[in-house]
JSON list of C-alpha atoms in Angstrom, two decimals:
[
{"chain": "A", "resi": 1332, "resn": "UNK", "atom": "CA", "xyz": [47.39, 128.04, 140.29]},
{"chain": "A", "resi": 1333, "resn": "UNK", "atom": "CA", "xyz": [47.34, 131.69, 141.35]},
{"chain": "A", "resi": 1334, "resn": "UNK", "atom": "CA", "xyz": [50.02, 133.02, 143.67]},
{"chain": "A", "resi": 1335, "resn": "UNK", "atom": "CA", "xyz": [49.50, 134.07, 147.28]},
{"chain": "A", "resi": 1336, "resn": "UNK", "atom": "CA", "xyz": [49.02, 137.79, 147.83]},
{"chain": "A", "resi": 1337, "resn": "UNK", "atom": "CA", "xyz": [52.33, 138.14, 149.64]},
{"chain": "A", "resi": 1338, "resn": "UNK", "atom": "CA", "xyz": [54.80, 140.43, 147.88]},
{"chain": "A", "resi": 1339, "resn": "UNK", "atom": "CA", "xyz": [57.85, 142.47, 148.76]},
{"chain": "A", "resi": 1340, "resn": "UNK", "atom": "CA", "xyz": [57.65, 146.20, 148.16]},
{"chain": "A", "resi": 1341, "resn": "UNK", "atom": "CA", "xyz": [60.54, 148.42, 149.29]},
{"chain": "A", "resi": 1342, "resn": "UNK", "atom": "CA", "xyz": [61.88, 145.68, 151.62]},
{"chain": "A", "resi": 1343, "resn": "UNK", "atom": "CA", "xyz": [58.51, 145.26, 153.34]},
{"chain": "A", "resi": 1344, "resn": "UNK", "atom": "CA", "xyz": [56.38, 142.15, 152.87]},
{"chain": "A", "resi": 1345, "resn": "UNK", "atom": "CA", "xyz": [52.73, 142.93, 152.07]},
{"chain": "A", "resi": 1346, "resn": "UNK", "atom": "CA", "xyz": [50.32, 140.12, 153.02]},
{"chain": "A", "resi": 1347, "resn": "UNK", "atom": "CA", "xyz": [46.63, 140.07, 152.16]},
{"chain": "A", "resi": 1348, "resn": "UNK", "atom": "CA", "xyz": [44.91, 137.60, 154.49]},
{"chain": "A", "resi": 1349, "resn": "UNK", "atom": "CA", "xyz": [41.46, 136.30, 155.40]},
{"chain": "A", "resi": 1350, "resn": "UNK", "atom": "CA", "xyz": [40.13, 134.81, 158.62]},
{"chain": "A", "resi": 1351, "resn": "UNK", "atom": "CA", "xyz": [36.81, 133.54, 159.87]},
{"chain": "A", "resi": 1352, "resn": "UNK", "atom": "CA", "xyz": [35.15, 133.56, 163.28]},
{"chain": "A", "resi": 1353, "resn": "UNK", "atom": "CA", "xyz": [33.28, 130.26, 163.07]},
{"chain": "A", "resi": 1354, "resn": "UNK", "atom": "CA", "xyz": [30.55, 130.27, 165.72]},
{"chain": "A", "resi": 1355, "resn": "UNK", "atom": "CA", "xyz": [28.15, 127.71, 167.12]},
{"chain": "A", "resi": 1356, "resn": "UNK", "atom": "CA", "xyz": [26.08, 129.34, 169.84]},
{"chain": "A", "resi": 1357, "resn": "UNK", "atom": "CA", "xyz": [28.58, 130.77, 172.33]},
{"chain": "A", "resi": 1358, "resn": "UNK", "atom": "CA", "xyz": [31.44, 128.59, 171.06]},
{"chain": "A", "resi": 1359, "resn": "UNK", "atom": "CA", "xyz": [34.06, 129.45, 168.43]},
{"chain": "A", "resi": 1360, "resn": "UNK", "atom": "CA", "xyz": [36.62, 127.47, 166.44]},
{"chain": "A", "resi": 1361, "resn": "UNK", "atom": "CA", "xyz": [40.27, 128.30, 167.11]},
{"chain": "A", "resi": 1362, "resn": "UNK", "atom": "CA", "xyz": [43.49, 127.01, 165.60]},
{"chain": "A", "resi": 1363, "resn": "UNK", "atom": "CA", "xyz": [46.24, 126.08, 168.07]},
{"chain": "A", "resi": 1364, "resn": "UNK", "atom": "CA", "xyz": [49.93, 125.69, 167.17]},
{"chain": "A", "resi": 1365, "resn": "UNK", "atom": "CA", "xyz": [51.91, 122.90, 168.82]},
{"chain": "A", "resi": 1366, "resn": "UNK", "atom": "CA", "xyz": [55.26, 124.71, 168.60]},
{"chain": "A", "resi": 1367, "resn": "UNK", "atom": "CA", "xyz": [54.65, 128.44, 168.07]},
{"chain": "A", "resi": 1368, "resn": "UNK", "atom": "CA", "xyz": [52.40, 128.74, 171.14]},
{"chain": "A", "resi": 1369, "resn": "UNK", "atom": "CA", "xyz": [49.85, 130.90, 169.37]},
{"chain": "A", "resi": 1370, "resn": "UNK", "atom": "CA", "xyz": [46.11, 130.72, 168.84]},
{"chain": "A", "resi": 1371, "resn": "UNK", "atom": "CA", "xyz": [44.38, 132.16, 165.75]},
{"chain": "A", "resi": 1372, "resn": "UNK", "atom": "CA", "xyz": [41.09, 131.98, 163.91]},
{"chain": "A", "resi": 1373, "resn": "UNK", "atom": "CA", "xyz": [41.05, 129.76, 160.79]},
{"chain": "A", "resi": 1374, "resn": "UNK", "atom": "CA", "xyz": [42.21, 131.43, 157.58]},
{"chain": "A", "resi": 1375, "resn": "UNK", "atom": "CA", "xyz": [45.21, 132.21, 155.44]},
{"chain": "A", "resi": 1376, "resn": "UNK", "atom": "CA", "xyz": [46.47, 134.21, 152.48]},
{"chain": "A", "resi": 1377, "resn": "UNK", "atom": "CA", "xyz": [44.31, 135.28, 149.57]},
{"chain": "A", "resi": 1378, "resn": "UNK", "atom": "CA", "xyz": [45.45, 134.44, 146.05]},
{"chain": "A", "resi": 1379, "resn": "UNK", "atom": "CA", "xyz": [45.81, 136.98, 143.27]},
{"chain": "A", "resi": 1380, "resn": "UNK", "atom": "CA", "xyz": [42.42, 137.58, 141.61]},
{"chain": "A", "resi": 1381, "resn": "UNK", "atom": "CA", "xyz": [40.52, 135.73, 144.35]},
{"chain": "A", "resi": 1382, "resn": "UNK", "atom": "CA", "xyz": [37.58, 137.43, 146.11]},
{"chain": "A", "resi": 1383, "resn": "UNK", "atom": "CA", "xyz": [38.02, 137.50, 149.90]},
{"chain": "A", "resi": 1384, "resn": "UNK", "atom": "CA", "xyz": [34.90, 135.42, 150.61]},
{"chain": "A", "resi": 1385, "resn": "UNK", "atom": "CA", "xyz": [36.05, 132.68, 148.23]},
{"chain": "A", "resi": 1386, "resn": "UNK", "atom": "CA", "xyz": [39.53, 132.78, 149.77]},
{"chain": "A", "resi": 1387, "resn": "UNK", "atom": "CA", "xyz": [38.12, 131.88, 153.17]},
{"chain": "A", "resi": 1388, "resn": "UNK", "atom": "CA", "xyz": [35.99, 129.09, 151.64]},
{"chain": "A", "resi": 1389, "resn": "UNK", "atom": "CA", "xyz": [39.15, 127.69, 149.98]},
{"chain": "A", "resi": 1390, "resn": "UNK", "atom": "CA", "xyz": [41.34, 128.04, 153.10]},
{"chain": "A", "resi": 1391, "resn": "UNK", "atom": "CA", "xyz": [38.82, 126.30, 155.37]},
{"chain": "A", "resi": 1392, "resn": "UNK", "atom": "CA", "xyz": [38.38, 123.49, 152.84]},
{"chain": "A", "resi": 1393, "resn": "UNK", "atom": "CA", "xyz": [42.18, 123.04, 152.51]},
{"chain": "A", "resi": 1394, "resn": "UNK", "atom": "CA", "xyz": [42.83, 123.10, 156.25]},
{"chain": "A", "resi": 1395, "resn": "UNK", "atom": "CA", "xyz": [39.69, 121.46, 157.66]},
{"chain": "A", "resi": 1396, "resn": "UNK", "atom": "CA", "xyz": [38.09, 119.58, 154.77]},
{"chain": "A", "resi": 1397, "resn": "UNK", "atom": "CA", "xyz": [34.92, 121.60, 155.42]},
{"chain": "A", "resi": 1398, "resn": "UNK", "atom": "CA", "xyz": [33.08, 123.28, 152.54]},
{"chain": "A", "resi": 1399, "resn": "UNK", "atom": "CA", "xyz": [31.57, 126.51, 153.90]},
{"chain": "A", "resi": 1400, "resn": "UNK", "atom": "CA", "xyz": [28.41, 127.96, 152.36]},
{"chain": "A", "resi": 1401, "resn": "UNK", "atom": "CA", "xyz": [29.72, 131.28, 150.97]},
{"chain": "A", "resi": 1402, "resn": "UNK", "atom": "CA", "xyz": [26.22, 132.81, 151.23]},
{"chain": "A", "resi": 1403, "resn": "UNK", "atom": "CA", "xyz": [26.41, 132.47, 155.05]},
{"chain": "A", "resi": 1404, "resn": "UNK", "atom": "CA", "xyz": [29.68, 134.44, 155.33]},
{"chain": "A", "resi": 1405, "resn": "UNK", "atom": "CA", "xyz": [29.43, 137.96, 156.68]},
{"chain": "A", "resi": 1406, "resn": "UNK", "atom": "CA", "xyz": [32.38, 140.35, 156.56]},
{"chain": "A", "resi": 1407, "resn": "UNK", "atom": "CA", "xyz": [32.71, 141.90, 160.00]},
{"chain": "A", "resi": 1408, "resn": "UNK", "atom": "CA", "xyz": [36.04, 143.72, 159.90]},
{"chain": "A", "resi": 1409, "resn": "UNK", "atom": "CA", "xyz": [38.98, 144.69, 157.74]},
{"chain": "A", "resi": 1410, "resn": "UNK", "atom": "CA", "xyz": [42.10, 145.92, 159.48]},
{"chain": "A", "resi": 1411, "resn": "UNK", "atom": "CA", "xyz": [45.82, 146.17, 159.03]},
{"chain": "A", "resi": 1412, "resn": "UNK", "atom": "CA", "xyz": [48.78, 144.96, 161.06]},
{"chain": "A", "resi": 1413, "resn": "UNK", "atom": "CA", "xyz": [52.39, 146.10, 161.09]},
{"chain": "A", "resi": 1414, "resn": "UNK", "atom": "CA", "xyz": [54.91, 143.69, 162.59]},
{"chain": "A", "resi": 1415, "resn": "UNK", "atom": "CA", "xyz": [58.33, 142.08, 162.20]},
{"chain": "A", "resi": 1416, "resn": "UNK", "atom": "CA", "xyz": [58.54, 138.34, 161.51]},
{"chain": "A", "resi": 1417, "resn": "UNK", "atom": "CA", "xyz": [61.30, 136.14, 160.07]},
{"chain": "A", "resi": 1418, "resn": "UNK", "atom": "CA", "xyz": [63.68, 139.11, 159.76]},
{"chain": "A", "resi": 1419, "resn": "UNK", "atom": "CA", "xyz": [61.17, 141.10, 157.68]},
{"chain": "A", "resi": 1420, "resn": "UNK", "atom": "CA", "xyz": [58.94, 144.05, 158.35]},
{"chain": "A", "resi": 1421, "resn": "UNK", "atom": "CA", "xyz": [55.37, 143.15, 157.39]},
{"chain": "A", "resi": 1422, "resn": "UNK", "atom": "CA", "xyz": [52.31, 145.16, 156.41]},
{"chain": "A", "resi": 1423, "resn": "UNK", "atom": "CA", "xyz": [49.21, 142.99, 156.50]},
{"chain": "A", "resi": 1424, "resn": "UNK", "atom": "CA", "xyz": [45.66, 143.68, 155.32]},
{"chain": "A", "resi": 1425, "resn": "UNK", "atom": "CA", "xyz": [43.28, 141.26, 157.04]},
{"chain": "A", "resi": 1426, "resn": "UNK", "atom": "CA", "xyz": [39.63, 140.58, 156.10]},
{"chain": "A", "resi": 1427, "resn": "UNK", "atom": "CA", "xyz": [37.62, 138.95, 158.92]},
{"chain": "A", "resi": 1428, "resn": "UNK", "atom": "CA", "xyz": [34.36, 137.10, 158.32]},
{"chain": "A", "resi": 1429, "resn": "UNK", "atom": "CA", "xyz": [31.74, 135.60, 160.62]},
{"chain": "A", "resi": 1430, "resn": "UNK", "atom": "CA", "xyz": [30.09, 132.23, 159.97]},
{"chain": "A", "resi": 1431, "resn": "UNK", "atom": "CA", "xyz": [27.42, 130.37, 161.95]},
{"chain": "A", "resi": 1432, "resn": "UNK", "atom": "CA", "xyz": [28.16, 126.64, 161.95]},
{"chain": "A", "resi": 1433, "resn": "UNK", "atom": "CA", "xyz": [25.42, 124.05, 161.54]},
{"chain": "A", "resi": 1434, "resn": "UNK", "atom": "CA", "xyz": [25.27, 121.04, 163.86]},
{"chain": "A", "resi": 1435, "resn": "UNK", "atom": "CA", "xyz": [26.58, 118.87, 161.00]},
{"chain": "A", "resi": 1436, "resn": "UNK", "atom": "CA", "xyz": [29.55, 121.18, 160.42]},
{"chain": "A", "resi": 1437, "resn": "UNK", "atom": "CA", "xyz": [30.36, 121.09, 164.14]},
{"chain": "A", "resi": 1438, "resn": "UNK", "atom": "CA", "xyz": [30.41, 117.29, 164.04]},
{"chain": "A", "resi": 1439, "resn": "UNK", "atom": "CA", "xyz": [32.86, 117.38, 161.10]},
{"chain": "A", "resi": 1440, "resn": "UNK", "atom": "CA", "xyz": [35.17, 119.73, 163.01]},
{"chain": "A", "resi": 1441, "resn": "UNK", "atom": "CA", "xyz": [35.05, 117.59, 166.15]},
{"chain": "A", "resi": 1442, "resn": "UNK", "atom": "CA", "xyz": [36.39, 114.65, 164.09]},
{"chain": "A", "resi": 1443, "resn": "UNK", "atom": "CA", "xyz": [39.47, 116.60, 162.93]},
{"chain": "A", "resi": 1444, "resn": "UNK", "atom": "CA", "xyz": [42.74, 115.50, 164.50]},
{"chain": "A", "resi": 1445, "resn": "UNK", "atom": "CA", "xyz": [44.97, 118.17, 162.92]},
{"chain": "A", "resi": 1446, "resn": "UNK", "atom": "CA", "xyz": [45.17, 120.87, 160.30]},
{"chain": "A", "resi": 1447, "resn": "UNK", "atom": "CA", "xyz": [45.19, 119.09, 156.92]},
{"chain": "A", "resi": 1448, "resn": "UNK", "atom": "CA", "xyz": [47.51, 121.78, 155.50]},
{"chain": "A", "resi": 1449, "resn": "UNK", "atom": "CA", "xyz": [49.88, 122.11, 158.49]},
{"chain": "A", "resi": 1450, "resn": "UNK", "atom": "CA", "xyz": [50.51, 119.16, 160.79]},
{"chain": "A", "resi": 1451, "resn": "UNK", "atom": "CA", "xyz": [51.89, 121.51, 163.47]},
{"chain": "A", "resi": 1452, "resn": "UNK", "atom": "CA", "xyz": [48.43, 122.88, 164.27]},
{"chain": "A", "resi": 1453, "resn": "UNK", "atom": "CA", "xyz": [44.96, 121.64, 165.18]},
{"chain": "A", "resi": 1454, "resn": "UNK", "atom": "CA", "xyz": [41.45, 123.05, 165.53]},
{"chain": "A", "resi": 1455, "resn": "UNK", "atom": "CA", "xyz": [39.32, 123.09, 168.64]},
{"chain": "A", "resi": 1456, "resn": "UNK", "atom": "CA", "xyz": [35.82, 124.37, 169.47]},
{"chain": "A", "resi": 1457, "resn": "UNK", "atom": "CA", "xyz": [35.98, 126.43, 172.66]}
]
């Protein structure tokens, strides 16, 4: 399996990440952490050699059990973050996509009790 695109260069961690704004009308899907007290859009790290759109399809399937239709993904933004976390300086490149959920996909999300990849977080449509 390919490695995450998270590498150290000159004592700085470089992360390449993807996220998706999953919409249904005026509502969006957010991921809430039970302990870290943060809220984010679904997503995660890309893997080496993985196109960004396929990375978000994989991440959503791993975390939510939902297979997104890659043809419905629209890249809306790419930006970078600079921050310190876990005693490291980080440089992050972040690809953000938009996705319009079907009624069936919404029903699948409503049945989720927690993140399948991280039991400390859960998804909610707000």
